[in-house]
Structure formats: C-alpha cells, structure tokens
Amino acid sequence: MAAASSRRFQSLMPEIGEIVMVRVVNQDDVGADVRLLEYSDIPGRIQEVAEFVLHREEPAVVIAVSPLVVLSRDVGFDDRFLCSQRYLEGSFVIWVLRSVAIDLGRDLLSIQVETQWPSYELLTHRRVLKKLPVGVSPQVRESLIQNLSKIRLDTCRINDPTLLTPCPANQTREDCWAHALTSQLEANLKRSGKMPRDDYLKAEDLFLKTPSKDEGVIESITDASHALTVVGIESKKGVVYKAISISVENEVDLQPERWDTLLEDLAKDEVPVTVTVLWFPSYEHRNGDGIYKPTDDEWDTFKNNPDFYKKTLTHSMLLTGAGTDEIDGTPYFEMQDSNGDVDHGDRGYLRFARLPYSLVLEYVEMVVAEVSFATMFLLIFMTTLVV
C-alpha cells in the first residue's frame, strides 16, 4: 500500500504552484480540510464551493503557504497523472528506505538525510551504488542493495499512467466486467494512438449494450464481444470506438508455474489486461489492505471442488502490474478494482497473491489495430516458448 503521510522531500513545506497529493479529512459549505500526504500530513485548506468525498486522495495545487497551506483542485489533466505517478514513485522510495532503517535499527529520517533524499530514478538506476552520495556508509549501501533486490514494483501507474481510466468513485461490483473491458480497450486505443489520452470510454455503455442476466451478471467475458467489436463503445466526447477482436485465454493447458510466469509478463507489458479472479467469501470483510489470498479452509475447499468457485465466486479486474511486498517480499499482482477508490486499497488498486495460489482463472487478449506479419510471427514464437 502507499506509504501515506510520510515526508518525501527535504523541504518541510511545499512551494506555491506545486502539485501535491492531499487527503480530504473534513468538509463544510465553503471548502474542505485536507492533509498533505507527501509533507508529513501537514494541514491544508481547499477554499472551493464544491462536492468533496471524505478520505479521498487527489492532487491539488498550492496557491498559498502562510499562515495555512491553501490549495485548489484546478489541476490540469497531465499534472494530475504526473502527481499520482510521483506519489507512487515516492511510496516505493519510502518502502525501500524504511526497510533499510528497520534493518539497521535506525529511524527513517536519518536514512533519508544520509542518502540525501534519493529519487525513484536514482534507486531504480542499474548503477545505483555509483549514483549514491559519497558519504553513505557501507552498512546503508549494503542494506539498500539487499532491499532493492527484494522490493519490486512494475506497474502501468508508473510506466504510462495516462493509459489508465481513473478508478470508479462508486461501489460497482455487478458490472466489474464492463469497467475492466472498457479500460483495457481504452488503454489499447490510447497506446496505439487511436484515442486521445484525455478521453474515456463509458463503462455503462458497454454494460447496456451487452445482454445479461439480472443485475448485469454475464455468463462469460465473451458475452461482451459483440458490443466491443461490432456495436462499439461511446466515449465521454461522443466518439464510438471498437476492438478488432477479443479472445479469452485460460490456465487449463498450462502448469501453475508457467501460467504465473505468463501473467507476470502480461502484468509488466505496456497495456493492462482484463482478468477473472477467484473472489473468496473472506474478501468481503477487507478494505483493500495487504495482499488478498484465501484462508486455508477456502483454498482446501476450492481444490476439492474448483468448479463450484469458478461458477459462483469470480470477479473481473484490470491487471496493471506486479511487485513484491515491502515488508516480507511476498510476490503479488496489482489490479485495478471497480469497487471504489476511497478507503479501498491504494486508491482503488488491490494486491493479489501469486504462487502457491493460482487466483487468476483467465485473461483477455484484445486487438485494436491490424497486426503485421512480422508481429504475428513474433507472437506465435513467444507463445510457443511459454507453452
């Protein structure tokens, strides 16, 4: 999860014009009280007559710093994504430095000062040791390298954040498949240059155009194929977009290790993909914290009767990345949920355990542009290697 309320910068206060990540803690008729998450939770105030969502984390621009930090929500499209990207990169830096501090029995601030407040770019550089300041002790250097080898984060939220649709603000469990599929189509279109980055597809349009049971339940992801490839999905700007084709791939013919490796490759790819995951009853009592995995009893029940769970307890999400837990190094897949972005994981993104569990049942292949012969040959060759 994001390392909220930790100081990220050497400066104690933001500068006027700086875009910062804030959390709404109170609201009234003329604005909202917020906390600046990158500056040790110092208080701020947004003086706007507008609707606020309590506990939401969002970018805001600093317009005054004395005697109180005053902010505005008037942040441009690119700046919003850059702020979210920087915030997640800063979380990664905090995870690593905090682990170093724990290893050496020191406080986080002393490690930040000794390493001179390193950036994400520095810590992820292949020659990080040569980039560190001269005064960093051998003990800190050694612990830093050990933790960098343990803590991993590879996500579209950092690599290309404007591909992603913002997480839904409302709780929408029944139409999870519509959110995931429209987000995947949208990301593919934007990546191929066929759709502007500041436009979004309407998940509700796909929902309405796909035949379904009561409350939007569909039998299979392929039920949405006609709407996606023939009818088309309307965007916020009124443009209708289509996919050329979609197909659903599952784990039936692959060993768990090979399936997990394939999913990791997809998670680290340039474009997120829709996946269907097992959704166990114990998940309903969580708010997105930690790594999702079944209880021992649930996993035993699934292994004894997998068809029951596959037919009744599944959930569609968007696979956006992979990483390792900053505390114990547990590998996980990162997924964007459709169940709201407030007090739910890391602003709507959840972590799911990998092996020995196999929680992902299938993923969606989607084509939005004609594939050249050379590309097709490469795809066939890579598939052969995986199988």
XYZ file of C-alpha atoms in Angstrom:
387
model
C 0.000 0.000 0.000
C 1.047 3.600 -0.451
C 3.324 4.963 2.246
C 0.883 7.688 3.227
C 1.718 10.652 5.478
C 5.474 10.177 5.169
C 7.711 13.119 4.397
C 9.010 12.677 0.858
C 11.146 15.764 0.338
C 13.950 17.598 2.092
C 11.811 20.742 2.218
C 9.351 20.917 5.116
C 6.775 22.911 3.140
C 5.588 22.877 -0.475
C 6.100 25.810 -2.807
C 3.396 27.923 -4.408
C 2.390 26.327 -7.699
C 3.448 22.831 -6.625
C 1.038 19.955 -7.300
C 0.698 17.791 -4.181
C -1.314 14.742 -3.113
C -3.898 15.538 -0.448
C -6.432 13.565 1.581
C -9.818 15.088 2.398
C -10.441 14.868 6.164
C -13.375 17.257 6.650
C -15.760 19.331 4.555
C -18.172 22.224 5.028
C -20.230 24.624 2.921
C -17.254 26.606 1.637
C -14.499 24.034 1.216
C -12.613 21.152 2.754
C -9.821 20.498 5.220
C -7.078 18.289 3.821
C -3.755 16.752 4.785
C -0.693 16.902 2.533
C 0.412 13.274 2.337
C 3.895 13.971 0.994
C 4.651 16.504 3.719
C 4.028 14.555 6.940
C 0.281 15.225 6.940
C 0.559 18.985 7.463
C -2.913 20.587 7.309
C -4.238 22.474 4.321
C -7.455 24.033 3.120
C -9.273 23.943 -0.218
C -11.460 27.053 -0.409
C -13.996 25.972 -3.017
C -17.755 25.531 -3.002
C -17.787 22.041 -4.473
C -18.603 18.439 -3.718
C -15.920 16.567 -1.784
C -15.579 12.895 -0.889
C -14.341 12.291 2.638
C -11.000 10.406 2.750
C -10.423 10.730 -0.992
C -6.805 11.216 -2.040
C -6.359 13.526 -5.012
C -3.938 16.067 -6.496
C -4.257 19.757 -5.670
C -2.183 22.835 -6.481
C -0.700 25.049 -3.759
C -1.799 28.688 -4.080
C -0.614 29.993 -0.673
C 1.566 28.691 2.156
C 1.168 31.199 5.005
C -0.271 31.096 7.565
C -2.038 27.983 6.215
C -1.414 25.952 3.086
C -4.244 26.891 0.715
C -4.897 24.740 -2.323
C -7.074 24.500 -5.408
C -8.430 21.458 -7.243
C -7.900 23.251 -10.561
C -5.232 20.829 -11.788
C -4.681 20.049 -15.466
C -5.032 16.586 -16.995
C -1.314 15.878 -17.371
C -0.453 17.347 -13.969
C -2.976 15.100 -12.222
C -1.370 11.991 -13.651
C 2.157 13.261 -13.042
C 1.286 13.926 -9.391
C -0.177 10.437 -8.939
C 2.849 8.930 -10.668
C 5.270 10.880 -8.475
C 3.323 9.929 -5.355
C 3.566 6.215 -6.148
C 7.253 6.545 -7.001
C 7.733 8.297 -3.674
C 5.937 5.450 -1.923
C 8.412 2.998 -3.429
C 11.329 5.100 -2.175
C 9.798 5.205 1.318
C 9.266 1.424 1.320
C 12.915 0.819 0.479
C 14.382 3.382 2.882
C 12.090 2.314 5.719
C 13.229 -1.295 5.245
C 16.838 -0.104 5.439
C 16.047 1.796 8.640
C 14.431 -1.293 10.188
C 17.368 -3.498 9.197
C 19.851 -1.131 10.830
C 17.740 -0.187 13.854
C 17.544 3.461 12.833
C 14.751 5.933 12.138
C 13.570 6.675 8.594
C 14.532 10.356 8.655
C 18.180 9.601 9.440
C 18.373 7.283 6.403
C 16.723 9.910 4.199
C 19.225 12.528 5.342
C 22.244 10.235 4.896
C 21.185 9.224 1.384
C 20.266 12.850 0.606
C 16.601 12.170 -0.169
C 17.112 9.871 -3.160
C 14.669 9.885 -6.056
C 12.848 6.953 -7.622
C 15.024 7.353 -10.710
C 18.181 7.018 -8.621
C 17.032 3.944 -6.694
C 15.907 2.161 -9.858
C 19.054 3.033 -11.816
C 21.089 -0.037 -12.784
C 24.196 1.601 -11.273
C 22.560 2.848 -8.106
C 25.690 2.367 -5.952
C 27.676 4.729 -8.149
C 24.853 7.273 -8.029
C 24.647 7.392 -4.228
C 26.291 10.294 -2.370
C 29.884 9.693 -1.278
C 29.060 9.955 2.432
C 26.648 6.990 2.536
C 28.021 4.358 4.932
C 28.867 0.796 3.788
C 26.141 -0.574 6.073
C 23.465 1.584 4.440
C 24.755 0.746 0.962
C 24.643 -2.991 1.641
C 21.171 -2.871 3.181
C 19.944 -0.679 0.342
C 21.071 -3.155 -2.307
C 19.549 -6.072 -0.399
C 16.188 -4.336 -0.100
C 16.199 -3.155 -3.709
C 16.612 -6.780 -4.767
C 13.652 -7.751 -2.552
C 11.185 -4.898 -3.077
C 9.868 -4.667 -6.639
C 7.173 -2.577 -8.293
C 6.437 -2.729 -12.021
C 3.145 -1.026 -12.805
C 1.421 0.873 -15.569
C 0.663 3.537 -12.953
C 4.333 4.499 -13.149
C 5.327 3.346 -16.634
C 2.468 5.013 -18.564
C -0.225 6.323 -16.193
C -2.345 8.214 -18.750
C -3.322 4.869 -20.285
C -5.439 4.125 -17.233
C -9.036 5.081 -16.579
C -9.439 6.593 -13.091
C -10.890 4.142 -10.584
C -14.688 4.409 -10.257
C -15.828 6.573 -7.367
C -18.802 4.362 -6.545
C -19.161 0.757 -5.476
C -19.894 -1.234 -8.640
C -19.425 -4.959 -8.108
C -22.049 -6.290 -10.565
C -20.653 -4.504 -13.628
C -16.997 -5.200 -12.831
C -16.526 -6.866 -16.232
C -17.704 -3.726 -18.045
C -15.225 -1.498 -16.200
C -12.313 -3.863 -16.826
C -13.056 -4.434 -20.521
C -13.650 -0.771 -21.367
C -10.456 0.151 -19.515
C -8.493 -2.453 -21.476
C -9.960 -1.299 -24.796
C -9.273 2.310 -23.872
C -5.653 1.594 -22.920
C -5.064 -0.283 -26.175
C -6.559 2.545 -28.220
C -4.508 5.191 -26.435
C -1.312 3.173 -26.704
C -1.801 2.789 -30.460
C -2.579 6.490 -30.882
C -6.191 5.878 -31.917
C -7.762 7.701 -28.956
C -6.833 10.952 -27.150
C -5.333 10.464 -23.707
C -7.843 12.867 -22.141
C -10.927 10.964 -23.320
C -12.533 7.978 -21.601
C -14.839 5.170 -22.666
C -18.166 4.823 -20.871
C -18.303 1.538 -18.979
C -22.055 1.982 -18.622
C -22.361 1.996 -22.428
C -20.806 -1.471 -22.667
C -22.962 -2.571 -19.736
C -26.165 -1.519 -21.529
C -25.140 -2.957 -24.909
C -24.288 -6.426 -23.562
C -27.103 -8.956 -22.977
C -27.015 -10.025 -19.334
C -28.987 -11.588 -16.527
C -30.480 -9.675 -13.624
C -28.162 -7.029 -12.124
C -25.783 -7.194 -15.080
C -24.385 -10.684 -14.495
C -22.976 -12.301 -17.656
C -22.170 -15.960 -18.299
C -18.763 -15.288 -19.841
C -16.491 -12.409 -20.770
C -17.104 -13.352 -24.412
C -20.733 -12.225 -23.985
C -19.401 -8.681 -24.392
C -17.575 -9.487 -27.636
C -20.353 -8.307 -29.983
C -20.671 -4.948 -28.238
C -16.904 -4.434 -28.218
C -16.148 -5.474 -31.807
C -19.347 -4.772 -33.776
C -21.516 -2.216 -31.978
C -18.734 -0.138 -30.426
C -18.442 1.776 -27.150
C -19.068 5.507 -26.836
C -16.534 7.802 -25.195
C -17.145 10.850 -22.991
C -16.529 13.012 -26.081
C -19.166 11.140 -28.076
C -16.856 9.092 -30.314
C -17.609 5.382 -30.816
C -14.629 3.004 -30.624
C -14.350 -0.703 -31.410
C -11.880 -3.529 -30.955
C -10.972 -5.677 -33.946
C -11.155 -8.860 -31.909
C -11.119 -10.241 -28.379
C -10.381 -13.725 -27.086
C -10.248 -15.290 -23.639
C -7.254 -17.387 -22.590
C -7.324 -19.629 -19.510
C -4.959 -21.697 -17.382
C -6.368 -25.116 -18.319
C -3.486 -26.201 -20.563
C -0.622 -24.710 -18.534
C 1.154 -25.762 -15.372
C 0.698 -23.285 -12.474
C 4.315 -22.082 -12.721
C 4.050 -21.370 -16.459
C 0.668 -19.701 -16.027
C 2.073 -17.482 -13.269
C 5.035 -16.522 -15.473
C 2.727 -15.686 -18.371
C 0.605 -13.471 -16.122
C 3.733 -11.738 -14.828
C 4.767 -10.979 -18.412
C 1.304 -9.550 -19.074
C 1.454 -7.501 -15.870
C 4.746 -5.957 -16.968
C 3.548 -5.347 -20.518
C 2.775 -1.901 -21.874
C -1.018 -2.277 -21.716
C -3.168 -3.610 -18.818
C -5.437 -6.604 -19.420
C -8.763 -7.828 -18.070
C -8.541 -10.877 -15.815
C -11.063 -13.024 -13.979
C -10.024 -13.822 -10.419
C -11.412 -16.055 -7.700
C -13.248 -13.942 -5.124
C -13.429 -15.795 -1.832
C -16.010 -15.021 0.895
C -13.346 -13.777 3.333
C -12.506 -10.931 0.930
C -15.804 -9.213 1.720
C -14.509 -8.302 5.186
C -11.458 -6.479 3.827
C -10.998 -2.897 2.682
C -8.141 -3.492 0.267
C -5.315 -3.732 2.783
C -2.448 -6.205 2.482
C -2.297 -8.998 -0.080
C -5.505 -10.807 -0.946
C -5.387 -14.560 -0.565
C -7.899 -17.195 0.600
C -7.987 -18.705 4.049
C -6.624 -22.238 4.365
C -10.167 -23.632 4.562
C -11.263 -21.702 1.471
C -8.270 -22.886 -0.526
C -8.835 -26.502 0.528
C -12.493 -26.223 -0.478
C -11.537 -24.807 -3.866
C -9.019 -27.562 -4.554
C -11.649 -30.179 -3.699
C -14.381 -28.562 -5.795
C -12.942 -25.918 -8.154
C -15.965 -25.799 -10.462
C -18.193 -24.502 -7.674
C -15.988 -21.474 -7.038
C -15.332 -20.807 -10.716
C -19.054 -20.578 -11.403
C -20.184 -18.631 -8.355
C -17.283 -16.651 -6.860
C -15.398 -14.753 -9.543
C -14.632 -11.096 -10.156
C -13.287 -9.233 -13.199
C -10.466 -6.758 -12.666
C -7.738 -4.987 -14.627
C -4.238 -6.432 -14.252
C -1.949 -3.393 -14.116
C 1.318 -4.562 -12.581
C 3.331 -6.901 -10.391
C 5.533 -6.407 -7.367
C 6.848 -7.779 -4.112
C 5.599 -6.752 -0.696
C 7.770 -4.159 1.026
C 7.535 -5.942 4.379
C 8.158 -9.625 3.689
C 8.954 -9.802 -0.039
C 5.795 -11.740 -0.972
C 5.170 -11.585 -4.754
C 1.811 -10.160 -5.831
C -0.188 -8.985 -8.831
C -1.563 -5.434 -8.799
C -5.120 -4.992 -10.094
C -7.463 -2.053 -10.537
C -10.801 -2.781 -8.887
C -14.233 -1.367 -9.725
C -15.317 -1.130 -6.103
C -14.444 2.486 -5.418
C -11.245 4.467 -4.840
C -11.854 5.706 -1.273
C -10.531 3.662 1.659
C -10.165 0.739 -0.722
C -6.622 -0.493 -1.286
C -4.204 2.016 -2.775
C -6.769 4.403 -4.291
C -8.695 1.504 -5.815
C -5.760 -0.787 -6.619
C -5.501 -4.141 -4.825
C -2.773 -6.751 -4.412
C -3.387 -10.453 -5.060
C -1.136 -13.331 -4.025
C 0.703 -15.399 -6.603
C 2.022 -18.954 -6.203
C 1.385 -21.280 -4.413
C -2.090 -19.878 -5.102
C -3.424 -19.602 -8.637
C -6.136 -16.993 -8.266
C -6.366 -15.770 -11.875
C -8.578 -18.024 -13.996
C -8.386 -16.253 -17.368
C -7.277 -13.125 -19.185
C -8.491 -11.247 -22.263
C -6.488 -10.776 -25.443
C -7.642 -7.690 -27.330
C -6.612 -6.363 -30.751
C -7.354 -2.777 -31.822
C -5.016 -2.463 -34.816
C -4.128 -4.681 -37.738
C -1.189 -6.927 -36.878
C 1.705 -7.113 -39.341
C 3.087 -10.457 -40.494
C 6.304 -9.850 -38.526
C 4.372 -9.078 -35.334
C 2.151 -12.111 -35.788
C 5.206 -14.345 -36.255
C 6.747 -12.917 -33.068
C 3.534 -13.516 -31.074
C 3.356 -17.124 -32.262
C 7.033 -17.646 -31.416
C 6.605 -16.213 -27.885
C 3.509 -18.342 -27.282
C 5.469 -21.435 -28.308
C 8.189 -20.583 -25.784
C 5.658 -20.200 -22.955
C 3.865 -23.456 -23.711
